[in-house]
Amino acid sequence: MSYGDGMSSTRTARSGERRAAILRAALEVIAERGYRGASLAAVAERVGLTQQGLLHHFPTKEALLVAVLEDRDRWDSVPDGQLRPDLLASLVEYNAMRPGIVQTFSALLGESVTEGHPAREFFTRRYVGVRGSMAQVLRGAYGDRLPGGLTPEQAAPLLVAVMDGLQYQWLLDPDAVDMPGAFRDFMALLEGAAVDRPS
Amino acid sequence: MSYGDGMSSTRTARSGERRAAILRAALEVIAERGYRGASLAAVAERVGLTQQGLLHHFPTKEALLVAVLEDRDRWDSVPDGQLRPDLLASLVEYNAMRPGIVQTFSALLGESVTEGHPAREFFTRRYVGVRGSMAQVLRGAYGDRLPGGLTPEQAAPLLVAVMDGLQYQWLLDPDAVDMPGAFRDFMALLEGAAVDRPS
């Protein structure tokens, strides 16, 4: 390996770390202020860059937002065919330990329904995909009809709605809402096996 | 009635109409831009007032927001003890005919989870109340255990989550999501009577 190549790959690694640090900072700023309230200046300050330095990595605020969303999905995704219904409850338990990420996601989902929001297309596409994956997971586990009576295609949008809706209630009032417990109740409904849980 | 009194009550009526017009305009502007993106100037312009004129009715943007939220709840509320499970499905059908209101509400709910948002306390309080009302409605109809197996207190946060979560999916992609149909599927799950519906 030549000296020049070594320099270049070090620079690439540093650039990758810097990029990751920017995405983390952007997540935090969006969680605190929402996307519309966030500024590139605030993200640059948090990561110790000038605005000019930040613009070198992400030329626009929209580009940074899309990178944040894509990064989040890359981290969270489970390979097709390996997701099972019981892992969904684990995902919700995991989310309950990372309110910052959930807050960012929920704030962006909320904003995305306003006119011309740059995340709107991302979320629209994402939900088509998520409903499709969930239907596939449910069909793989239960066949064409779930024990509770619904088809996988009927259950999928409800499952996604429960996950999203519980996140808002939990973010607003974490002591009043047991998000993982409520999600398990919903899964039990789908499975026709709902029972009281000790509260 | 003296001439003076007549003038005064006319003035009160006009002020009430003006106030209602401002609240409608604020709803529209928030639906389009979110609360953080909305400005008093944009609301004033839409209703044909100067900013000074608008400030006479609502001294701050926060005061206007709270008035919008309270107004919405006043219009939508059903007297205690008169709400029944089947009316919830009607409410969802009604919401499907007024995307603007649903969009405003959903955008504000999303923003409310960001730090220091002026609607945060309103939504936190509102959800405590809504979960309580829903549990009461379910208990009135089904007693201490729903046919699907959950208690009213277990079902209430799920019911609210499904309503909110379906609204986001529907707003993003109205052709792909049958919001009232999906909500009826969920009620059938609670009632232990889920069946396939013609699609």
Coordinates of C-alpha atoms in Angstrom, one line a residue:
Chain A
M1 CA 0.0 0.0 0.0
S2 CA 1.5 3.3 -1.0
Y3 CA 1.8 6.3 1.3
G4 CA -0.7 8.2 -0.8
D5 CA -3.3 5.4 -0.6
G6 CA -3.0 5.3 3.2
M7 CA -3.6 9.0 3.5
S8 CA -6.6 8.7 1.3
S9 CA -8.2 5.8 3.2
T10 CA -7.5 7.6 6.5
R11 CA -9.2 10.6 5.1
T12 CA -12.2 8.5 4.0
A13 CA -12.5 6.9 7.4
R14 CA -12.3 10.3 9.1
S15 CA -14.9 11.6 6.7
G16 CA -17.2 8.6 7.5
E17 CA -16.8 9.3 11.3
R18 CA -17.5 12.9 10.8
R19 CA -20.6 12.1 8.7
A20 CA -21.9 9.7 11.4
A21 CA -21.3 12.4 14.1
I22 CA -23.3 14.9 12.0
L23 CA -26.2 12.5 11.6
R24 CA -26.2 11.9 15.4
A25 CA -26.2 15.6 16.1
A26 CA -29.0 16.2 13.5
L27 CA -31.1 13.5 15.3
E28 CA -30.7 15.3 18.6
V29 CA -31.5 18.8 17.1
I30 CA -34.6 17.4 15.3
A31 CA -35.8 15.7 18.5
E32 CA -35.6 19.0 20.4
R33 CA -37.0 21.4 17.8
G34 CA -38.6 19.4 15.0
Y35 CA -37.2 19.6 11.4
R36 CA -38.8 22.9 10.7
G37 CA -37.4 24.4 13.8
A38 CA -33.9 22.8 13.3
S39 CA -31.1 24.8 11.6
L40 CA -27.9 23.7 9.9
A41 CA -26.2 26.2 12.2
A42 CA -27.4 24.4 15.3
V43 CA -26.2 21.0 13.9
A44 CA -22.8 22.4 12.9
E45 CA -22.3 24.0 16.3
R46 CA -23.1 20.7 18.1
V47 CA -20.6 18.8 16.1
G48 CA -17.9 21.5 16.3
L49 CA -18.0 22.4 12.6
T50 CA -18.5 25.7 10.8
Q51 CA -21.6 25.9 8.6
Q52 CA -19.3 25.8 5.6
G53 CA -17.8 22.6 6.9
L54 CA -21.2 21.0 7.4
L55 CA -22.3 22.0 3.9
H56 CA -19.3 20.1 2.5
H57 CA -20.9 16.9 3.9
F58 CA -24.6 17.8 3.3
P59 CA -25.3 20.6 0.8
T60 CA -28.8 21.3 2.0
K61 CA -31.0 20.8 5.1
E62 CA -33.2 18.5 3.0
A63 CA -30.2 16.3 2.1
L64 CA -29.3 16.0 5.8
L65 CA -32.9 15.0 6.7
V66 CA -33.1 12.3 4.1
A67 CA -29.7 11.0 5.2
V68 CA -31.0 10.9 8.8
L69 CA -34.1 8.9 7.8
E70 CA -32.2 6.5 5.6
D71 CA -29.6 5.9 8.2
R72 CA -32.3 5.1 10.8
D73 CA -33.9 2.6 8.6
R74 CA -30.6 0.9 7.7
W75 CA -29.8 0.4 11.4
D76 CA -33.3 -0.9 12.3
S77 CA -33.9 -3.2 9.3
V78 CA -34.0 -6.9 9.8
P79 CA -33.4 -9.0 6.7
D80 CA -36.5 -10.1 4.8
G81 CA -37.9 -13.4 6.0
Q82 CA -36.1 -13.2 9.4
L83 CA -38.7 -11.0 11.2
R84 CA -41.2 -12.9 13.4
P85 CA -44.2 -11.6 15.4
D86 CA -42.4 -12.1 18.7
L87 CA -39.5 -9.9 17.5
L88 CA -41.9 -7.0 17.0
A89 CA -42.6 -6.9 20.8
S90 CA -38.8 -6.9 21.3
L91 CA -38.5 -4.0 18.9
V92 CA -41.1 -2.0 20.9
E93 CA -39.2 -2.8 24.2
Y94 CA -36.0 -1.6 22.6
N95 CA -37.7 1.6 21.4
A96 CA -38.9 2.2 25.0
M97 CA -35.2 2.5 25.9
R98 CA -34.3 5.1 23.3
P99 CA -36.8 8.0 23.6
G100 CA -34.6 10.3 21.6
I101 CA -34.8 8.3 18.4
V102 CA -38.5 7.7 18.9
Q103 CA -39.0 11.4 19.5
T104 CA -37.2 12.4 16.3
F105 CA -39.1 9.8 14.3
S106 CA -42.5 10.8 15.7
A107 CA -41.9 14.6 15.3
L108 CA -40.9 14.0 11.7
L109 CA -43.9 11.8 10.9
G110 CA -46.1 14.5 12.3
E111 CA -44.5 17.2 10.3
S112 CA -44.5 15.1 7.1
V113 CA -48.2 15.5 6.7
T114 CA -47.9 19.2 6.2
E115 CA -47.7 20.6 2.6
G116 CA -44.5 20.1 0.7
H117 CA -42.6 18.6 3.6
P118 CA -39.3 17.1 2.4
A119 CA -40.0 13.9 4.4
R120 CA -43.4 13.3 3.0
E121 CA -42.4 11.1 0.1
F122 CA -40.0 9.1 2.3
F123 CA -42.7 8.3 4.8
T124 CA -45.3 7.5 2.1
R125 CA -43.0 5.1 0.4
R126 CA -41.8 3.7 3.8
Y127 CA -45.4 2.9 5.0
V128 CA -46.2 1.1 1.8
G129 CA -43.1 -1.1 2.4
V130 CA -43.7 -1.5 6.2
R131 CA -47.4 -2.6 5.7
G132 CA -46.2 -5.1 3.1
S133 CA -43.5 -6.5 5.3
M134 CA -45.8 -6.8 8.3
A135 CA -48.4 -8.6 6.2
Q136 CA -45.7 -11.0 5.1
V137 CA -44.5 -11.6 8.7
L138 CA -48.0 -12.3 9.8
R139 CA -48.8 -14.6 6.9
G140 CA -45.5 -16.5 7.5
A141 CA -46.5 -17.1 11.2
Y142 CA -50.3 -17.6 10.9
G143 CA -51.2 -18.3 7.2
D144 CA -54.1 -16.6 5.5
R145 CA -56.1 -15.9 8.6
L146 CA -54.8 -14.9 12.1
P147 CA -56.3 -16.7 15.1
G148 CA -58.1 -13.4 16.1
G149 CA -60.0 -13.4 12.8
L150 CA -58.3 -10.9 10.5
T151 CA -56.3 -11.5 7.3
P152 CA -52.7 -10.4 7.3
E153 CA -53.6 -7.5 5.0
Q154 CA -56.2 -6.3 7.5
A155 CA -54.0 -6.6 10.5
A156 CA -50.9 -4.9 9.0
P157 CA -52.1 -1.3 8.9
L158 CA -53.5 -1.7 12.5
L159 CA -50.2 -3.1 13.7
V160 CA -48.3 -0.2 12.3
A161 CA -50.9 2.3 13.6
V162 CA -50.7 0.8 17.2
M163 CA -46.8 1.1 17.1
D164 CA -46.9 4.7 16.0
G165 CA -49.9 5.8 18.1
L166 CA -48.5 4.3 21.3
Q167 CA -45.3 6.2 20.7
Y168 CA -47.0 9.5 20.9
Q169 CA -48.9 8.6 24.1
W170 CA -45.7 7.3 25.7
L171 CA -43.6 10.3 24.6
L172 CA -46.1 12.7 26.1
D173 CA -46.6 10.7 29.4
P174 CA -44.1 7.9 29.9
D175 CA -45.3 7.1 33.4
A176 CA -48.9 6.7 32.4
V177 CA -48.4 4.5 29.3
D178 CA -46.7 1.1 29.4
M179 CA -45.8 1.0 25.7
P180 CA -44.3 -2.5 25.5
G181 CA -47.2 -3.9 27.7
A182 CA -49.9 -2.3 25.5
F183 CA -48.2 -3.6 22.4
R184 CA -48.2 -7.1 23.8
D185 CA -51.9 -6.7 24.5
F186 CA -52.5 -5.8 20.9
M187 CA -50.5 -8.8 19.6
A188 CA -52.5 -11.1 21.9
L189 CA -55.7 -9.6 20.3
L190 CA -54.4 -10.5 16.9
E191 CA -53.5 -14.0 18.1
G192 CA -57.0 -14.5 19.7
A193 CA -55.3 -14.9 23.1
A194 CA -55.9 -11.7 24.9
V195 CA -55.7 -12.0 28.7
D196 CA -55.5 -9.6 31.6
R197 CA -52.0 -8.7 32.6
P198 CA -50.9 -7.8 36.1
S199 CA -50.8 -4.0 36.4
Chain B
M1 CA -82.9 48.2 24.4
S2 CA -81.0 51.4 24.1
Y3 CA -79.1 52.4 21.0
G4 CA -75.9 52.1 22.9
D5 CA -76.6 48.5 24.0
G6 CA -77.5 47.6 20.4
M7 CA -74.2 48.9 19.1
S8 CA -72.4 47.0 21.8
S9 CA -74.1 43.6 21.2
T10 CA -73.5 44.1 17.4
R11 CA -69.9 44.7 18.2
T12 CA -69.7 41.6 20.3
A13 CA -71.3 39.5 17.6
R14 CA -68.9 40.9 15.0
S15 CA -66.0 40.2 17.3
G16 CA -67.2 36.6 17.8
E17 CA -67.5 36.1 14.0
R18 CA -64.1 37.6 13.5
R19 CA -62.7 35.4 16.2
A20 CA -64.2 32.3 14.5
A21 CA -62.8 33.4 11.1
I22 CA -59.3 33.8 12.7
L23 CA -59.5 30.3 14.2
R24 CA -60.5 28.8 10.8
A25 CA -57.6 30.6 9.1
A26 CA -55.2 29.5 11.8
L27 CA -56.3 25.8 11.3
E28 CA -55.6 26.1 7.5
V29 CA -52.2 27.7 8.0
I30 CA -51.2 25.1 10.6
A31 CA -52.4 22.3 8.3
E32 CA -50.2 23.7 5.5
R33 CA -47.0 24.6 7.4
G34 CA -47.2 23.1 10.9
Y35 CA -47.3 25.3 14.0
R36 CA -43.6 26.0 14.0
G37 CA -43.8 27.0 10.3
A38 CA -46.9 29.1 10.8
S39 CA -46.8 32.9 11.4
L40 CA -49.3 35.3 12.8
A41 CA -48.7 37.4 9.6
A42 CA -49.9 34.5 7.4
V43 CA -53.0 34.1 9.5
A44 CA -53.7 37.8 9.5
E45 CA -53.3 38.0 5.8
R46 CA -55.7 35.1 5.1
V47 CA -58.4 36.7 7.2
G48 CA -57.9 40.2 5.9
L49 CA -56.5 41.8 9.1
T50 CA -53.3 43.6 9.9
Q51 CA -51.0 41.9 12.3
Q52 CA -52.0 44.6 14.8
G53 CA -55.7 43.7 14.3
L54 CA -55.0 40.0 14.9
L55 CA -53.0 40.8 18.1
H56 CA -56.1 42.5 19.4
H57 CA -57.9 39.1 19.4
F58 CA -54.9 36.8 20.2
P59 CA -51.9 38.5 21.9
T60 CA -49.5 35.7 21.1
K61 CA -49.0 32.8 18.6
E62 CA -49.3 30.4 21.6
A63 CA -52.6 31.9 22.7
L64 CA -53.9 31.4 19.2
L65 CA -52.8 27.8 19.1
V66 CA -54.4 26.9 22.4
A67 CA -57.7 28.5 21.2
V68 CA -57.5 26.4 18.1
L69 CA -57.1 23.2 20.1
E70 CA -59.8 24.0 22.6
D71 CA -62.2 25.0 19.9
R72 CA -61.6 21.7 18.1
D73 CA -62.3 19.7 21.2
R74 CA -65.4 21.8 22.0
W75 CA -66.9 21.0 18.5
D76 CA -66.0 17.3 18.7
S77 CA -67.0 16.5 22.2
V78 CA -70.0 14.3 22.9
P79 CA -71.6 14.6 26.4
D80 CA -70.3 12.1 29.0
G81 CA -72.3 8.9 29.1
Q82 CA -73.7 9.4 25.5
L83 CA -70.7 8.0 23.6
R84 CA -71.0 4.4 22.5
P85 CA -68.6 2.1 20.7
D86 CA -70.5 2.2 17.4
L87 CA -70.3 6.0 17.4
L88 CA -66.5 5.8 17.4
A89 CA -66.7 4.2 14.0
S90 CA -68.9 7.0 12.8
L91 CA -66.4 9.6 14.2
V92 CA -63.7 8.0 12.1
E93 CA -65.9 8.0 9.0
Y94 CA -66.6 11.7 9.7
N95 CA -62.9 12.4 10.0
A96 CA -62.2 10.7 6.7
M97 CA -64.4 13.5 5.1
R98 CA -62.4 16.4 6.7
P99 CA -58.7 15.8 5.9
G100 CA -57.8 19.5 6.8
I101 CA -58.8 19.1 10.4
V102 CA -57.2 15.7 10.7
Q103 CA -54.0 17.1 9.1
T104 CA -53.8 20.0 11.6
F105 CA -54.4 17.8 14.5
S106 CA -51.8 15.2 13.4
A107 CA -49.2 17.8 12.6
L108 CA -49.6 19.4 16.0
L109 CA -49.6 16.1 17.8
G110 CA -46.3 15.3 16.1
E111 CA -44.7 18.6 16.9
S112 CA -46.0 18.5 20.5
V113 CA -43.4 15.8 21.4
T114 CA -40.5 18.2 20.7
E115 CA -38.9 20.2 23.6
G116 CA -40.9 23.0 25.1
H117 CA -43.7 22.9 22.5
P118 CA -46.7 25.0 23.6
A119 CA -49.2 22.2 22.7
R120 CA -47.3 19.6 24.8
E121 CA -49.3 20.1 28.0
F122 CA -52.6 20.3 26.1
F123 CA -52.0 17.0 24.5
T124 CA -50.7 15.3 27.6
R125 CA -53.8 16.4 29.5
R126 CA -56.0 15.5 26.6
Y127 CA -54.8 11.9 26.3
V128 CA -55.2 11.2 30.0
G129 CA -58.8 12.4 29.5
V130 CA -59.4 10.5 26.3
R131 CA -58.0 7.2 27.6
G132 CA -60.3 7.6 30.6
S133 CA -63.4 8.3 28.5
M134 CA -62.7 5.4 26.1
A135 CA -62.3 3.0 29.1
Q136 CA -65.6 4.3 30.4
V137 CA -67.3 3.9 27.0
L138 CA -66.0 0.3 26.7
R139 CA -66.9 -0.6 30.3
G140 CA -70.5 0.8 29.7
A141 CA -70.9 -1.4 26.6
Y142 CA -69.1 -4.6 27.7
G143 CA -68.5 -4.6 31.4
D144 CA -65.1 -5.4 33.0
R145 CA -63.9 -7.6 30.2
L146 CA -64.4 -7.1 26.4
P147 CA -65.4 -10.1 24.3
G148 CA -61.9 -10.1 22.7
G149 CA -60.3 -10.7 26.2
L150 CA -58.9 -7.3 27.2
T151 CA -60.1 -5.1 30.1
P152 CA -61.4 -1.6 29.2
E153 CA -58.2 -0.1 30.6
Q154 CA -56.0 -2.3 28.4
A155 CA -58.1 -1.6 25.3
A156 CA -58.4 2.2 25.7
P157 CA -54.8 3.2 24.9
L158 CA -54.8 0.8 21.9
L159 CA -58.1 2.3 20.6
V160 CA -56.6 5.8 20.8
A161 CA -53.3 4.6 19.2
V162 CA -55.2 3.0 16.3
M163 CA -57.2 6.2 15.6
D164 CA -54.1 8.4 15.7
G165 CA -51.8 6.0 13.8
L166 CA -54.3 5.3 11.0
Q167 CA -54.7 9.0 10.5
Y168 CA -51.0 9.4 9.6
Q169 CA -51.1 6.4 7.2
W170 CA -54.3 7.8 5.6
L171 CA -53.1 11.4 5.3
L172 CA -49.9 10.2 3.6
D173 CA -51.6 7.8 1.2
P174 CA -55.4 8.1 1.2
D175 CA -55.9 5.7 -1.7
A176 CA -53.9 3.0 -0.1
V177 CA -55.5 3.2 3.4
D178 CA -59.2 2.7 4.1
M179 CA -59.2 4.4 7.5
P180 CA -62.9 3.7 8.5
G181 CA -62.7 0.1 7.3
A182 CA -59.4 -0.5 9.2
F183 CA -60.9 1.0 12.3
R184 CA -64.0 -1.2 12.1
D185 CA -61.6 -4.2 11.8
F186 CA -60.0 -3.1 15.1
M187 CA -63.3 -2.7 16.9
A188 CA -64.2 -6.2 15.7
L189 CA -61.0 -7.5 17.2
L190 CA -61.9 -5.9 20.6
E191 CA -65.4 -7.4 20.3
G192 CA -64.0 -10.9 19.4
A193 CA -65.9 -10.8 16.2
A194 CA -63.2 -10.1 13.5
V195 CA -64.1 -11.3 10.1
D196 CA -62.8 -10.7 6.6
R197 CA -64.4 -7.7 4.8
P198 CA -64.9 -7.5 1.1
S199 CA -62.0 -5.4 -0.4

